[in-house]
Amino acid sequence: MKWIRRALPHLTIAFAIALLTVAILNEFNPRMGFLQGRPALVLICAACLCAAACGAVLYSRDRREK
């Protein structure tokens, strides 16, 4: 369980950078449709779930320490 607390912030940052990269690529070349379809939806959902899990884990750890 300890490795999850260490890995979640890194995964969240990686998903955020990937999503930002796809958004910038889509802005420069909208015909490619980087933000359309199932892969973009999976990336967005994974980023949201990872960020929510990271927030929950960090919040619970902070509450335990007080």
Coordinates of N, CA and C in Angstrom, one line a residue:
M1 N 0.8 -1.2 0.0 CA 0.0 0.0 0.0 C 0.9 1.3 0.0
K2 N 2.1 1.1 0.6 CA 3.0 2.3 0.6 C 3.4 2.7 -0.8
W3 N 3.6 1.8 -1.7 CA 4.0 2.1 -3.0 C 2.9 2.9 -3.8
I4 N 1.7 2.6 -3.4 CA 0.6 3.4 -4.1 C 0.6 4.8 -3.7
R5 N 0.9 5.1 -2.5 CA 1.0 6.5 -2.0 C 2.1 7.2 -2.7
R6 N 3.2 6.5 -3.0 CA 4.3 7.1 -3.7 C 4.1 7.2 -5.2
A7 N 3.4 6.3 -5.8 CA 3.2 6.3 -7.2 C 2.1 7.2 -7.7
L8 N 1.0 7.4 -6.9 CA -0.1 8.2 -7.4 C 0.2 9.6 -7.8
P9 N 1.0 10.3 -7.0 CA 1.3 11.7 -7.5 C 2.1 11.7 -8.8
H10 N 3.0 10.7 -9.0 CA 3.7 10.6 -10.2 C 2.8 10.3 -11.4
L11 N 1.9 9.3 -11.2 CA 0.9 9.0 -12.2 C 0.0 10.1 -12.6
T12 N -0.4 10.9 -11.6 CA -1.2 12.0 -11.8 C -0.5 13.1 -12.7
I13 N 0.7 13.3 -12.4 CA 1.5 14.3 -13.1 C 1.7 13.8 -14.6
A14 N 2.0 12.5 -14.7 CA 2.2 11.9 -16.1 C 0.9 12.0 -16.9
F15 N -0.2 11.7 -16.3 CA -1.5 11.8 -17.0 C -1.8 13.3 -17.4
A16 N -1.5 14.2 -16.5 CA -1.7 15.6 -16.8 C -0.9 16.1 -17.9
I17 N 0.4 15.7 -17.9 CA 1.3 16.1 -19.0 C 0.8 15.5 -20.3
A18 N 0.4 14.2 -20.3 CA -0.1 13.6 -21.5 C -1.3 14.3 -22.0
L19 N -2.2 14.6 -21.1 CA -3.5 15.3 -21.5 C -3.2 16.7 -22.1
L20 N -2.2 17.4 -21.5 CA -1.8 18.7 -22.0 C -1.2 18.6 -23.3
T21 N -0.4 17.6 -23.5 CA 0.3 17.4 -24.9 C -0.8 17.1 -25.9
V22 N -1.7 16.2 -25.6 CA -2.8 15.9 -26.6 C -3.6 17.2 -26.9
A23 N -3.9 18.0 -25.9 CA -4.7 19.2 -26.1 C -4.0 20.2 -27.0
I24 N -2.7 20.3 -26.8 CA -1.9 21.2 -27.6 C -1.8 20.7 -29.0
L25 N -1.6 19.4 -29.2 CA -1.5 18.8 -30.5 C -2.9 19.0 -31.2
N26 N -3.9 18.9 -30.5 CA -5.3 19.0 -31.1 C -5.5 20.5 -31.5
E27 N -5.0 21.4 -30.7 CA -5.1 22.8 -31.1 C -4.4 23.2 -32.4
F28 N -3.2 22.6 -32.6 CA -2.4 22.9 -33.8 C -3.0 22.1 -35.0
N29 N -3.5 21.0 -34.8 CA -4.0 20.2 -35.9 C -5.3 19.5 -35.5
P30 N -6.4 20.3 -35.6 CA -7.7 19.8 -35.2 C -8.3 18.7 -36.1
R31 N -7.8 18.6 -37.3 CA -8.3 17.6 -38.2 C -7.9 16.1 -37.8
M32 N -6.8 16.0 -37.0 CA -6.4 14.7 -36.6 C -7.4 14.2 -35.5
G33 N -8.1 15.0 -34.8 CA -9.1 14.6 -33.9 C -8.5 13.9 -32.7
F34 N -7.5 14.5 -32.1 CA -6.8 13.8 -30.9 C -7.7 13.7 -29.7
L35 N -8.7 14.7 -29.6 CA -9.6 14.7 -28.4 C -10.9 14.1 -28.8
Q36 N -11.0 13.3 -29.8 CA -12.2 12.6 -30.2 C -12.0 11.1 -30.1
G37 N -13.1 10.4 -29.7 CA -13.0 9.0 -29.7 C -12.7 8.4 -28.4
R38 N -12.6 7.1 -28.4 CA -12.4 6.3 -27.2 C -11.0 6.5 -26.5
P39 N -9.9 6.6 -27.3 CA -8.6 6.8 -26.6 C -8.6 8.1 -25.8
A40 N -9.1 9.2 -26.3 CA -9.1 10.4 -25.6 C -10.0 10.3 -24.3
L41 N -11.1 9.7 -24.5 CA -12.0 9.5 -23.3 C -11.4 8.6 -22.2
V42 N -10.6 7.6 -22.6 CA -9.9 6.8 -21.6 C -8.8 7.6 -20.9
L43 N -8.1 8.4 -21.7 CA -7.1 9.3 -21.1 C -7.7 10.3 -20.1
I44 N -8.8 10.9 -20.5 CA -9.4 11.9 -19.6 C -9.9 11.2 -18.3
C45 N -10.6 10.1 -18.5 CA -11.1 9.4 -17.3 C -10.0 8.9 -16.4
A46 N -8.9 8.4 -17.0 CA -7.8 7.9 -16.2 C -7.2 9.0 -15.4
A47 N -7.0 10.2 -16.1 CA -6.4 11.3 -15.4 C -7.3 11.8 -14.3
C48 N -8.6 11.8 -14.5 CA -9.6 12.3 -13.4 C -9.6 11.3 -12.3
L49 N -9.6 10.0 -12.6 CA -9.7 9.0 -11.5 C -8.4 9.0 -10.7
C50 N -7.2 9.1 -11.4 CA -6.0 9.1 -10.7 C -5.8 10.4 -9.8
A51 N -6.3 11.5 -10.3 CA -6.2 12.7 -9.5 C -7.1 12.6 -8.3
A52 N -8.3 12.1 -8.5 CA -9.2 11.9 -7.3 C -8.6 10.9 -6.3
A53 N -8.1 9.8 -6.8 CA -7.5 8.9 -5.9 C -6.3 9.5 -5.1
C54 N -5.5 10.2 -5.8 CA -4.3 10.9 -5.2 C -4.8 11.9 -4.2
G55 N -5.8 12.6 -4.5 CA -6.3 13.6 -3.5 C -6.9 12.9 -2.3
A56 N -7.6 11.8 -2.5 CA -8.1 11.1 -1.3 C -7.1 10.4 -0.5
V57 N -6.0 9.9 -1.1 CA -4.9 9.2 -0.3 C -4.2 10.3 0.5
L58 N -3.9 11.4 -0.2 CA -3.1 12.5 0.5 C -3.9 13.1 1.6
Y59 N -5.2 13.3 1.4 CA -6.1 13.8 2.4 C -6.2 12.9 3.6
S60 N -6.4 11.6 3.4 CA -6.5 10.7 4.5 C -5.2 10.6 5.3
R61 N -4.1 10.6 4.6 CA -2.8 10.6 5.3 C -2.6 11.9 6.1
D62 N -3.0 13.0 5.6 CA -2.9 14.2 6.4 C -3.8 14.2 7.6
R63 N -5.0 13.6 7.4 CA -6.0 13.6 8.6 C -5.4 12.6 9.7
R64 N -4.7 11.5 9.3 CA -4.2 10.6 10.2 C -3.0 11.2 11.0
E65 N -2.3 12.1 10.4 CA -1.1 12.7 11.0 C -1.5 13.7 12.1
K66 N -2.7 14.3 12.0 CA -3.1 15.3 13.0 C -3.6 14.8 14.2

